[in-house]
Each structure stands twice: as structure tokens, then as C-alpha cells.
Amino acid sequence: MNILDVVDLKKHYPIHAGLLRREIGRVRAVDGVSFHIAKGETLALVGESGCGKTTVSRCILRALAPTSGSMHFSLAEGQSVDLAALPKRALRPLRRHMQMIFQDPYSSLNPRMMVGDIIAEPLKVNGVPAAERNARVLELLELVQMPASARSRFPHAFSGGQRQRIGIARALALNPRLIVADEPVSALDVSVQAQIINLLLDLQDRLGLSMLFVAHDLSVVRHVSDRVAVMYVGRIVEIAPTDALYRSPRHPYTETLLAAVPAPDPTLRGRRMKATGEVADPSRPPPGCAFHPRCPYAVERCRVERPELTEIAPGRFTSCHRAGEIELAGVTG
Amino acid sequence: MRLTLMADQIALAVRDLAVHFEMEQGVVRALEGVSFDLRAGRTLGIVGESGCGKSVTARSILRILDRPGRVVGGSIVLDPGSSGSTDVLALDSNAERMRAIRGGRIGLIFQEPMTALSVHYTVGNQIIEAVRQHSDLSKQAARDRAIELLREVGIPRPELRVDAYPFQLSGGLRQRVGIAMALAGDPDILIADEPTTALDVTTQAQVLDLLRRLQAEKGIALMLITHDMGVIAEMCDDVAVMYLGRIVEYAPVETLFAAPRHPYTRALLRAVPTILAKPRQRLATIGGAVPHPGARPVGCPFHPRCSEVIEGRCTAAVPPPIPPGQAGASCFLEVPG
């Protein structure tokens, strides 16, 4: 069963200019994105800055109104709603089912609230009685491996990693059907990052979380995700099960991204492929395949015809005209 | 090969550098006796988590430490052993001589290039100013030099970009401009403080390649500060691992990754997420978090988080520092008890 089905999602920002503020163009931040998240699954959305990954996550949470497309969110077996079509008011009862884990554990917790109240806030808003709330807060603190005494302290008493645990406890308070985590470990030091990654893996196992994990760090993504969707200039260029994507990428951009990550092993030095050029401007994407100006495999067809995301093997989707004929290098341990 | 490289000239020798921050709550000992050498044509990586003192080290070398930070001990000697050797700590930080060293001998590349760039001037004007600060070139000649520098750092169409404002450039191009600025005074020592942390991964790869190429061409002594073990593995000859203001391990890069000696280095290497991970692979963790530098533990600063702590020794005394120029770990496991 799918928790979320996103079909042809678009978010365009008009560019206005001149005396009459006429629309002279559009920034196609998200330009026709389709994917699903199955129950109990973590889908990672990766790409470089400006690729639209955060815009997608904000559309799903309806912090942004999509320009077009549908986002079917399952509420129970056989029952789903299109998040894209609902008016803001109708979204409110659904919010408890979608929770967010934020990047910055410093700005995402109210410094004037005690930790117990921060975690209980979503319970309170959703009418859970006080007695139950207390029990649930203790349960949640234990779940994120924090002492019960944390309840009556303020966020400033805690380190970045502990604060991120508090943020995770708050996100889990209402047993949401979907968690959207936007760069949840990128602001943390290595030793603390490892603790949070392990915690997320534990929680996935224990609670069967369904998660959209937005990240730019391909190493972190390899540890925590079941499948990966790679975005480039507003579109998904490849979706595949995590291990398959890393071992044998099927889109040249995925290959470029993987090759660019410096591996923590000096004996592998200098084996990197050169990435040339820069990420295209989403207000003026190149014709054809948006990656063609940087692609070492581009042919004439790539310059004129935009490739569609196609299933080339079970569960493996890529949008590359040459997917069937080129051999791409992955990373293997 | 290592032997010939070891013979490379020492461009800068840092010895027993100690920096304190005098705060209302007490003295924070940001650096406690840091020693290392920067050699021509070689890259020293400085790696550690936040609060370890990486950036304070860089700022102390350039004498741009912000108050209330104060160097309280040690020396930072340019060209040690030569007739013209200079201890930059003996100079007034605003003196003409120090200003000539800053940029002219030692260039600095920041994490966020906008730290070094003004939004009000074109990149050309800023590089021209830096070039003229360190040479007698005419305005026109300095402009030509600025264009040449932009070309050198791989900026396409430099004769047009020279008149661009920083905000008109992408993050990657801006960092290239930051590198061009750092090179304007033709320094032989470069300090790069997290130069690629703010960049995307493909841009990072390009900037790292650029740094490596420039270093090879100019024989620059490069000090690369980073928290990223991948960048260390990719770029460095030698590595200093820092923890709470001390170098806890110093080693050639291959040795550090193949046979780390300090428990902190070992733990750190195991905790790094890797692109080579197996599905759902858990990481080894280090318990707790880096303590606030103002609440430094007694004894070895790492002992509360150390899995190999020796009660009575690590908890009582600070292990001896590593002699400069030698590989080793500052750890009681290394010292026969």
C-alpha cells in the first residue's frame, strides 16, 4: 500500500517585469515530478541546491500550493485524499498525519517552552487529555533515548544532537502516517550525526515509519533510505532501490553525483570523474535533457528532445535517451 | 618518495600555540599547545568537530583573531631556520609588515566567500585592490592581472566576469573568486577554512581539483581545515586530528586511515557515513557530545567519551603532546605506564 502517490507535481513561480507587471517567464522549481512512498518505506529525495527537492517536500506539506499535479495521501486502507486539491481549511485535520523533522535543531524548538511541553504540544492541539499526554511524553523521550528528566528543562540545556532527538520525539508524538525530514542531520557534527542516523534506523524498524528524507549528502542517504529519487533542475532523473542506484546508476547525472563524493579512503584518491559546468538555471532550462550541457554521453537527440522518466527494469526508472546503450560506473564497497 | 617530500622546506612552523578567550564566565582555553609545520608543496589537513579549535588556529596564524580571543603563548614562525625568519606573533597585528604577510605570504580562503567579498564592488575592483596592495602594478596592469587570476581559477569568460558583482555569480563561481582573491598577493602559504562546505558536491569536486592544481603549479604550502574525512582522504598529505584545542593525532594520510592510533580518530573514522555503506548499515557512535570548551574535562579532554579510558591515568593527567614533525597520538595508550 502506498502512503503517498505524487503524480506530475509542478510548482512554477512567475517572473513579472515591466510597468504592467506582465509575466515574462517562469521559474520551474518543480516541473512534473511523480513518485510514491510505500508504507514503511523511506524514500530519499536527493540533488544539488536549487534542484527543487525542498520545494517538493513543502508542496507535500502544503506549506506551498502546487501549480498543478496530484498528491494522493492514504488515510486508511482504500481511503485517500488529494492533498493538492484540498482547500487550506480541509487540510487541518490531516496535519496530524504528516509531521516534519527540521534541519536546524536550534531554531526549530521554542526556547521558552520546556521540553515536555514542546513534545506535548501536538498532542494538546489535537485534544489528547493531560494525563495521557504525560504518559506519552515519557514514552517518546524513552523512544529517542533521552532521560525522563529532560521534560522539565529548556532546549538551551541540550546539545545539538539532543535537540534533534527532541524534535524527532515531537514529530512522532501523534503517530503520523508520513514523516518529512528535510536535511535532519546535515547541521550536526560527525559523532552526533552517527547517533541520529542510528536512531532513525531504529525508529524505522520499531515503528515502521514511512518517510520522505530530503538530503544532499549521498553518504547519509545510502545508510538510511530504501529507495532514492535523484532530482535535477526540477525533475526526477532517476528512481531506484538504494543499493542498485549506488552500484549501477542508470542516469549520467547520478553517475556524476556519485563520482563527485570524496570517499573516506585515501587509496581511492584520484579515481573521480570530472564534473564539468554548473547546474542549469530553472528559469531557463536547456532544451531537450536539462543535463545535456554537462553530460559526457550527450548526443544530438539529447539536445532537442526531452527524455521522460521510464521504467527500464522492475522498480528502476530513468529519464535518459541513452539508458539502454551506455555503461555507467557506480560505487561499490 | 616520502623521504624526498619530508625534505620539503618548512614554510611555517607553529609551536605550542595557546589561545584563551577571556569571557565573563571564565577563561575558555580554545587552543592548548598546538604544534605543526606547513611545508612547501604539501597539504596538511586539520580535521575535527566544532569547538576543536581548527578555525582559531587559522585566525591566530593570520593575526585576525577576534576579541576576546588572545594568543597567550607559543610561536608562529615564517621561514624558520632562514636568515629572514619571522615570528608573526612578535609583530603588531596592524603593522605594515603584518599586512604584507597577510595576503602576500599567507592567503586565506573562507568557507563562505562572501565573508571576503564586498557586495558593493565588482569582483574585479576587489581583486585589483588586493593585487595593488601587494605590488606596484598600475591600475591597468592590475586589472589585467585580475583577469588572469580569474582565468587561472577557472572562471569562464573572465574579461566579462571581472565587471560582475558577487551576487551575480553562483556559489561555485563565488568561491573561485574567493580563491582568486586569496592568490592576488601571490602567497606561498594558503589556509583554506572549510573551503567547500557550503558548496554542492559536483562544485566541491571542481574546487578541490582547482586547489590541487594551483598547489602543484605554485608549490604552495596548503593548510586545509575541514570536518569532512572524505575531503581529507582526497586532498591531504598529512593530517592533524584536533579535539578540544589539542592535536590528538598526527600522521601521513594513508597511515591515519589504515592504522589510526588515537581512540578519538578510530571512533571518528567509524562514525563517518560512507557512500560505500551496506543497506541500512548502522554506524559506530561516540557516546555523548563534544563538551563546551569552557567545561573542559580534567585529564585527557577526550576521556569521558573514550572507550579505552584508563582510570587513574586518563582521568588525572593530560597525555603528552606529539613532538612536531612526528607521527603519533597524544594518548596514554602510547605511553608505557
Coordinates of C-alpha atoms in Angstrom, one line a residue, chain A residues 4-5 81 84 94 103 114 145 149 156 172 181 236 262 279 284 289 313 323 326:
Chain A
L4 CA 1.7 8.9 -0.8
D5 CA 1.3 9.0 -4.6
V81 CA -7.3 12.3 -0.3
A84 CA -3.1 19.2 -3.9
L94 CA -4.9 15.9 8.1
Q103 CA 17.3 20.7 9.7
M114 CA 10.1 23.3 28.5
Q145 CA 16.8 7.7 24.2
S149 CA 14.2 14.4 33.5
H156 CA 19.2 25.6 25.7
L172 CA 6.5 11.1 16.4
A181 CA 12.6 15.0 7.2
I236 CA 13.4 13.5 -11.3
P262 CA 35.1 12.1 -1.9
V279 CA 23.7 23.4 -12.6
R284 CA 15.9 29.0 -18.5
C289 CA 17.5 17.0 -21.5
A313 CA 13.8 -2.6 -15.2
A323 CA 19.9 4.4 -20.8
I326 CA 25.7 3.3 -22.1

